PDB file of C-alpha atoms in Angstrom:
ATOM      1  CA  UNK A   1       0.116   0.278  -0.037  1.00 84.00           C
ATOM      2  CA  UNK A   2       1.571   3.514  -1.155  1.00 92.00           C
ATOM      3  CA  UNK A   3       1.997   5.926   1.664  1.00 96.00           C
ATOM      4  CA  UNK A   4      -0.195   8.670   1.906  1.00 97.00           C
ATOM      5  CA  UNK A   5       0.772  12.130   1.844  1.00 98.00           C
ATOM      6  CA  UNK A   6      -1.967  15.148   3.038  1.00 98.00           C
ATOM      7  CA  UNK A   7      -1.014  18.881   1.317  1.00 98.00           C
ATOM      8  CA  UNK A   8      -1.981  21.981   2.899  1.00 97.00           C
ATOM      9  CA  UNK A   9      -2.235  24.861   0.572  1.00 97.00           C
ATOM     10  CA  UNK A  10      -3.174  28.334   0.389  1.00 95.00           C
ATOM     11  CA  UNK A  11      -2.741  29.863  -2.964  1.00 93.00           C
ATOM     12  CA  UNK A  12      -2.108  28.519  -6.694  1.00 94.00           C
ATOM     13  CA  UNK A  13      -0.668  25.167  -5.606  1.00 94.00           C
ATOM     14  CA  UNK A  14       2.006  24.810  -7.901  1.00 95.00           C
ATOM     15  CA  UNK A  15       4.002  22.871  -5.390  1.00 96.00           C
ATOM     16  CA  UNK A  16       1.238  20.850  -4.842  1.00 97.00           C
ATOM     17  CA  UNK A  17       1.040  20.428  -8.853  1.00 97.00           C
ATOM     18  CA  UNK A  18       4.885  18.923  -8.701  1.00 97.00           C
ATOM     19  CA  UNK A  19       3.619  16.312  -5.926  1.00 98.00           C
ATOM     20  CA  UNK A  20       0.704  15.263  -7.909  1.00 98.00           C
ATOM     21  CA  UNK A  21       2.872  14.774 -11.131  1.00 98.00           C
ATOM     22  CA  UNK A  22       5.427  12.980  -9.098  1.00 98.00           C
ATOM     23  CA  UNK A  23       2.746  10.696  -7.431  1.00 97.00           C
ATOM     24  CA  UNK A  24       1.629  10.180 -11.107  1.00 96.00           C
ATOM     25  CA  UNK A  25       4.750   9.530 -12.940  1.00 96.00           C
ATOM     26  CA  UNK A  26       6.425   7.281 -10.085  1.00 93.00           C
ATOM     27  CA  UNK A  27       9.033   9.461  -8.901  1.00 95.00           C
ATOM     28  CA  UNK A  28       7.536   9.717  -5.466  1.00 97.00           C
ATOM     29  CA  UNK A  29       5.784   6.334  -4.859  1.00 95.00           C
ATOM     30  CA  UNK A  30       2.943   7.815  -2.797  1.00 97.00           C
ATOM     31  CA  UNK A  31      -0.751   8.876  -2.963  1.00 97.00           C
ATOM     32  CA  UNK A  32      -2.485  12.106  -1.912  1.00 98.00           C
ATOM     33  CA  UNK A  33      -5.770  11.317  -0.402  1.00 98.00           C
ATOM     34  CA  UNK A  34      -6.370  14.820   0.731  1.00 98.00           C
ATOM     35  CA  UNK A  35      -5.839  18.491   0.177  1.00 98.00           C
ATOM     36  CA  UNK A  36      -6.574  21.231   2.510  1.00 98.00           C
ATOM     37  CA  UNK A  37      -6.770  24.883   2.036  1.00 97.00           C
ATOM     38  CA  UNK A  38      -7.369  27.422   4.224  1.00 96.00           C
ATOM     39  CA  UNK A  39      -8.971  29.737   1.438  1.00 95.00           C
ATOM     40  CA  UNK A  40     -11.566  28.638  -0.609  1.00 93.00           C
ATOM     41  CA  UNK A  41     -11.100  30.473  -4.018  1.00 91.00           C
ATOM     42  CA  UNK A  42      -7.417  29.531  -4.865  1.00 96.00           C
ATOM     43  CA  UNK A  43      -6.321  27.491  -7.956  1.00 97.00           C
ATOM     44  CA  UNK A  44      -4.784  24.853  -5.974  1.00 97.00           C
ATOM     45  CA  UNK A  45      -7.945  23.460  -5.532  1.00 97.00           C
ATOM     46  CA  UNK A  46      -8.820  23.216  -8.788  1.00 97.00           C
ATOM     47  CA  UNK A  47      -5.358  21.437  -9.419  1.00 98.00           C
ATOM     48  CA  UNK A  48      -6.379  18.791  -6.611  1.00 98.00           C
ATOM     49  CA  UNK A  49     -10.018  18.344  -8.161  1.00 97.00           C
ATOM     50  CA  UNK A  50      -8.718  17.850 -11.632  1.00 97.00           C
ATOM     51  CA  UNK A  51      -6.422  15.169 -10.213  1.00 97.00           C
ATOM     52  CA  UNK A  52      -9.466  13.565  -8.673  1.00 97.00           C
ATOM     53  CA  UNK A  53      -8.260  14.367  -5.128  1.00 98.00           C
ATOM     54  CA  UNK A  54     -10.566  15.246  -2.521  1.00 97.00           C
ATOM     55  CA  UNK A  55     -10.615  18.499  -1.108  1.00 98.00           C
ATOM     56  CA  UNK A  56     -11.458  20.386   1.937  1.00 97.00           C
ATOM     57  CA  UNK A  57     -11.458  23.953   2.938  1.00 97.00           C
ATOM     58  CA  UNK A  58     -11.063  25.176   6.644  1.00 96.00           C
ATOM     59  CA  UNK A  59     -10.629  28.813   7.064  1.00 95.00           C
ATOM     60  CA  UNK A  60      -9.727  30.576  10.189  1.00 93.00           C
ATOM     61  CA  UNK A  61     -11.866  33.729   9.705  1.00 93.00           C
ATOM     62  CA  UNK A  62     -15.235  32.072  10.993  1.00 94.00           C
ATOM     63  CA  UNK A  63     -13.458  31.021  14.189  1.00 94.00           C
ATOM     64  CA  UNK A  64     -12.043  34.209  14.875  1.00 93.00           C
ATOM     65  CA  UNK A  65     -15.598  36.218  13.905  1.00 94.00           C
ATOM     66  CA  UNK A  66     -17.091  33.579  16.531  1.00 95.00           C
ATOM     67  CA  UNK A  67     -14.473  34.589  19.064  1.00 94.00           C
ATOM     68  CA  UNK A  68     -13.105  30.970  19.244  1.00 94.00           C
ATOM     69  CA  UNK A  69      -9.552  30.235  20.378  1.00 91.00           C
ATOM     70  CA  UNK A  70      -6.836  29.674  17.634  1.00 90.00           C
ATOM     71  CA  UNK A  71      -6.238  26.542  19.082  1.00 91.00           C
ATOM     72  CA  UNK A  72      -9.551  25.393  18.443  1.00 93.00           C
ATOM     73  CA  UNK A  73      -9.307  25.953  14.691  1.00 94.00           C
ATOM     74  CA  UNK A  74      -5.817  24.223  14.981  1.00 94.00           C
ATOM     75  CA  UNK A  75      -7.371  21.059  16.907  1.00 94.00           C
ATOM     76  CA  UNK A  76     -10.239  20.793  14.135  1.00 95.00           C
ATOM     77  CA  UNK A  77      -7.535  21.259  11.305  1.00 96.00           C
ATOM     78  CA  UNK A  78      -5.369  18.422  12.658  1.00 96.00           C
ATOM     79  CA  UNK A  79      -8.333  16.234  13.037  1.00 96.00           C
ATOM     80  CA  UNK A  80      -9.155  16.792   9.358  1.00 97.00           C
ATOM     81  CA  UNK A  81      -5.848  15.805   8.448  1.00 97.00           C
ATOM     82  CA  UNK A  82      -5.767  12.703  10.874  1.00 97.00           C
ATOM     83  CA  UNK A  83      -9.062  11.197   9.566  1.00 97.00           C
ATOM     84  CA  UNK A  84      -7.234  10.875   6.174  1.00 97.00           C
ATOM     85  CA  UNK A  85      -4.508   8.716   8.091  1.00 97.00           C
ATOM     86  CA  UNK A  86      -1.423  10.544   6.765  1.00 97.00           C
ATOM     87  CA  UNK A  87       1.671   8.870   6.706  1.00 97.00           C
ATOM     88  CA  UNK A  88       3.397  12.695   5.987  1.00 97.00           C
ATOM     89  CA  UNK A  89       1.990  16.131   6.032  1.00 97.00           C
ATOM     90  CA  UNK A  90       3.476  18.404   3.653  1.00 97.00           C
ATOM     91  CA  UNK A  91       3.084  22.277   3.802  1.00 95.00           C
ATOM     92  CA  UNK A  92       2.931  23.291   0.181  1.00 94.00           C
ATOM     93  CA  UNK A  93       2.355  27.376   0.632  1.00 88.00           C
ATOM     94  CA  UNK A  94       0.144  27.071   3.683  1.00 91.00           C
ATOM     95  CA  UNK A  95       0.420  30.637   5.392  1.00 85.00           C
ATOM     96  CA  UNK A  96      -0.769  29.879   8.802  1.00 83.00           C
ATOM     97  CA  UNK A  97       1.744  29.349  11.475  1.00 82.00           C
ATOM     98  CA  UNK A  98       0.781  26.427  13.217  1.00 86.00           C
ATOM     99  CA  UNK A  99       0.822  26.186  17.105  1.00 87.00           C
ATOM    100  CA  UNK A 100       2.120  23.613  19.600  1.00 89.00           C
ATOM    101  CA  UNK A 101      -2.020  22.683  19.785  1.00 88.00           C
ATOM    102  CA  UNK A 102      -1.580  21.224  16.437  1.00 92.00           C
ATOM    103  CA  UNK A 103       1.780  19.832  16.289  1.00 92.00           C
ATOM    104  CA  UNK A 104       1.115  18.121  19.309  1.00 92.00           C
ATOM    105  CA  UNK A 105      -1.877  16.146  17.389  1.00 93.00           C
ATOM    106  CA  UNK A 106       1.367  14.637  15.490  1.00 94.00           C
ATOM    107  CA  UNK A 107       3.534  12.742  17.863  1.00 91.00           C
ATOM    108  CA  UNK A 108       4.499  10.091  15.034  1.00 90.00           C
ATOM    109  CA  UNK A 109       3.594  11.935  11.909  1.00 95.00           C
ATOM    110  CA  UNK A 110       6.095  13.907  10.181  1.00 95.00           C
ATOM    111  CA  UNK A 111       5.422  17.508   9.077  1.00 96.00           C
ATOM    112  CA  UNK A 112       7.535  19.234   6.689  1.00 96.00           C
ATOM    113  CA  UNK A 113       7.690  22.513   4.809  1.00 94.00           C
ATOM    114  CA  UNK A 114       9.132  24.399   1.990  1.00 93.00           C
ATOM    115  CA  UNK A 115      10.728  27.596   2.281  1.00 92.00           C
ATOM    116  CA  UNK A 116      12.424  29.783  -0.345  1.00 94.00           C
ATOM    117  CA  UNK A 117      15.224  30.825   1.754  1.00 94.00           C
ATOM    118  CA  UNK A 118      18.345  29.389   3.300  1.00 94.00           C
ATOM    119  CA  UNK A 119      18.393  28.440   6.706  1.00 91.00           C
ATOM    120  CA  UNK A 120      18.317  31.025   9.089  1.00 89.00           C
ATOM    121  CA  UNK A 121      17.846  33.927   6.444  1.00 91.00           C
ATOM    122  CA  UNK A 122      14.363  35.584   5.590  1.00 91.00           C
ATOM    123  CA  UNK A 123      12.023  33.615   7.989  1.00 84.00           C
ATOM    124  CA  UNK A 124       8.324  34.237   7.613  1.00 82.00           C
ATOM    125  CA  UNK A 125       6.791  35.892   4.831  1.00 85.00           C
ATOM    126  CA  UNK A 126       8.148  37.549   1.643  1.00 92.00           C
ATOM    127  CA  UNK A 127      11.185  35.805   1.908  1.00 93.00           C
ATOM    128  CA  UNK A 128      12.233  36.125  -1.941  1.00 95.00           C
ATOM    129  CA  UNK A 129      11.431  39.622  -1.974  1.00 96.00           C
ATOM    130  CA  UNK A 130      13.539  40.129   1.182  1.00 95.00           C
ATOM    131  CA  UNK A 131      16.402  38.320  -0.584  1.00 95.00           C
ATOM    132  CA  UNK A 132      16.137  40.295  -3.581  1.00 95.00           C
ATOM    133  CA  UNK A 133      16.242  43.569  -1.800  1.00 95.00           C
ATOM    134  CA  UNK A 134      19.185  42.376   0.322  1.00 94.00           C
ATOM    135  CA  UNK A 135      21.400  41.375  -2.911  1.00 94.00           C
ATOM    136  CA  UNK A 136      20.520  44.887  -4.172  1.00 94.00           C
ATOM    137  CA  UNK A 137      22.154  46.339  -1.242  1.00 95.00           C
ATOM    138  CA  UNK A 138      24.994  43.983  -1.728  1.00 93.00           C
ATOM    139  CA  UNK A 139      24.224  42.034   1.392  1.00 95.00           C
ATOM    140  CA  UNK A 140      24.124  38.795   0.175  1.00 94.00           C
ATOM    141  CA  UNK A 141      25.153  37.184  -3.549  1.00 93.00           C
ATOM    142  CA  UNK A 142      22.930  34.385  -3.418  1.00 95.00           C
ATOM    143  CA  UNK A 143      19.767  32.897  -1.569  1.00 97.00           C
ATOM    144  CA  UNK A 144      18.135  29.262  -1.773  1.00 96.00           C
ATOM    145  CA  UNK A 145      15.201  27.059  -0.919  1.00 96.00           C
ATOM    146  CA  UNK A 146      14.856  24.556   1.952  1.00 95.00           C
ATOM    147  CA  UNK A 147      12.546  21.575   3.213  1.00 95.00           C
ATOM    148  CA  UNK A 148      12.478  21.584   6.789  1.00 94.00           C
ATOM    149  CA  UNK A 149      10.735  20.079   9.541  1.00 92.00           C
ATOM    150  CA  UNK A 150       8.016  21.841  11.011  1.00 91.00           C
ATOM    151  CA  UNK A 151       7.946  23.233  14.731  1.00 79.00           C
ATOM    152  CA  UNK A 152       6.133  25.982  16.333  1.00 72.00           C
ATOM    153  CA  UNK A 153       9.147  28.507  15.330  1.00 66.00           C
ATOM    154  CA  UNK A 154       8.537  29.828  11.960  1.00 65.00           C
ATOM    155  CA  UNK A 155      10.585  28.110   9.399  1.00 58.00           C
ATOM    156  CA  UNK A 156      12.834  27.178  12.330  1.00 63.00           C
ATOM    157  CA  UNK A 157      12.619  23.365  12.200  1.00 79.00           C
ATOM    158  CA  UNK A 158      15.557  21.044  11.238  1.00 88.00           C
ATOM    159  CA  UNK A 159      16.428  21.572   7.400  1.00 93.00           C
ATOM    160  CA  UNK A 160      16.187  18.276   5.666  1.00 95.00           C
ATOM    161  CA  UNK A 161      17.356  19.245   1.861  1.00 97.00           C
ATOM    162  CA  UNK A 162      18.643  22.967   1.082  1.00 97.00           C
ATOM    163  CA  UNK A 163      19.586  24.191  -2.264  1.00 97.00           C
ATOM    164  CA  UNK A 164      21.385  27.459  -3.163  1.00 97.00           C
ATOM    165  CA  UNK A 165      19.890  29.607  -5.880  1.00 97.00           C
ATOM    166  CA  UNK A 166      21.812  31.961  -7.883  1.00 95.00           C
ATOM    167  CA  UNK A 167      20.919  35.703  -8.173  1.00 96.00           C
ATOM    168  CA  UNK A 168      21.901  37.135 -11.338  1.00 95.00           C
ATOM    169  CA  UNK A 169      23.002  40.829 -11.826  1.00 94.00           C
ATOM    170  CA  UNK A 170      20.471  41.113 -14.428  1.00 95.00           C
ATOM    171  CA  UNK A 171      17.616  39.394 -12.479  1.00 95.00           C
ATOM    172  CA  UNK A 172      14.258  41.655 -11.684  1.00 96.00           C
ATOM    173  CA  UNK A 173      12.014  39.956  -9.063  1.00 96.00           C
ATOM    174  CA  UNK A 174      10.171  38.163 -11.334  1.00 96.00           C
ATOM    175  CA  UNK A 175      13.257  36.174 -13.022  1.00 96.00           C
ATOM    176  CA  UNK A 176      14.353  35.573  -9.390  1.00 96.00           C
ATOM    177  CA  UNK A 177      10.953  34.153  -8.289  1.00 96.00           C
ATOM    178  CA  UNK A 178      10.574  31.755 -11.219  1.00 95.00           C
ATOM    179  CA  UNK A 179      14.199  30.654 -10.662  1.00 96.00           C
ATOM    180  CA  UNK A 180      13.319  29.814  -6.998  1.00 95.00           C
ATOM    181  CA  UNK A 181      10.052  28.255  -7.873  1.00 95.00           C
ATOM    182  CA  UNK A 182      11.444  25.552 -10.427  1.00 95.00           C
ATOM    183  CA  UNK A 183      13.811  24.665  -7.521  1.00 96.00           C
ATOM    184  CA  UNK A 184      11.136  24.564  -4.966  1.00 95.00           C
ATOM    185  CA  UNK A 185       9.072  21.926  -7.278  1.00 95.00           C
ATOM    186  CA  UNK A 186      12.074  19.648  -7.303  1.00 96.00           C
ATOM    187  CA  UNK A 187      13.335  20.141  -3.718  1.00 97.00           C
ATOM    188  CA  UNK A 188       9.622  19.233  -2.547  1.00 97.00           C
ATOM    189  CA  UNK A 189       9.298  16.239  -4.468  1.00 97.00           C
ATOM    190  CA  UNK A 190      12.943  15.020  -3.122  1.00 97.00           C
ATOM    191  CA  UNK A 191      12.129  16.215   0.636  1.00 97.00           C
ATOM    192  CA  UNK A 192       8.872  14.046   0.554  1.00 97.00           C
ATOM    193  CA  UNK A 193      10.744  11.185  -0.797  1.00 97.00           C
ATOM    194  CA  UNK A 194      13.462  11.182   1.627  1.00 96.00           C
ATOM    195  CA  UNK A 195      11.041  11.377   4.676  1.00 96.00           C
ATOM    196  CA  UNK A 196       8.843   8.702   3.220  1.00 96.00           C
ATOM    197  CA  UNK A 197      12.192   6.442   2.606  1.00 95.00           C
ATOM    198  CA  UNK A 198      13.487   7.278   6.388  1.00 92.00           C
ATOM    199  CA  UNK A 199      10.183   6.226   7.523  1.00 91.00           C
ATOM    200  CA  UNK A 200       9.951   3.076   5.546  1.00 89.00           C
ATOM    201  CA  UNK A 201      13.566   1.910   6.981  1.00 89.00           C
ATOM    202  CA  UNK A 202      12.130   2.693  10.567  1.00 86.00           C
ATOM    203  CA  UNK A 203       9.215   0.490  10.071  1.00 82.00           C
ATOM    204  CA  UNK A 204      10.920  -2.460   8.320  1.00 77.00           C
TER     205      UNK A 204
END
């Protein structure tokens, strides 16, 4: 039986598409039983539907509007994921910080995240824009992409895979974004494969 990957998204889902393609062409021997988004009208949900993958939307706003604590949202999100019996949870552009109330629900299930920066650089939002600005000021010569384990600290978990990405003198922001995204699509698949292979060895 193929390992099961639940994917969390917030946007266009290009990294989700890389995972879907990899499961279809055999690069990533796994299945995706569920895609969850915290936003309802995003293209990533269409990508999943086109691939025949069930989707769910769980937005935070109804919780905050009703005065419910963030921990209640995180617990409900965790229960949605756990119901799909995942071997691995992948955050593919999921734009929520996950609390201990969420992470504590996964004592034995690995969670990984993709971040478009090198470890310790440009944690959090707008990482590519901030790297480009730093390059223009002469503060850095290159940037990168990492796949890391998810902990409560934003983008602070153990890096599993790291890849440097060149910034060229003629680059504008769009060119750098395109180069980084092309690396992301490869590295996320490699990271998922690495974690699943490690799991298989432990369970052997």
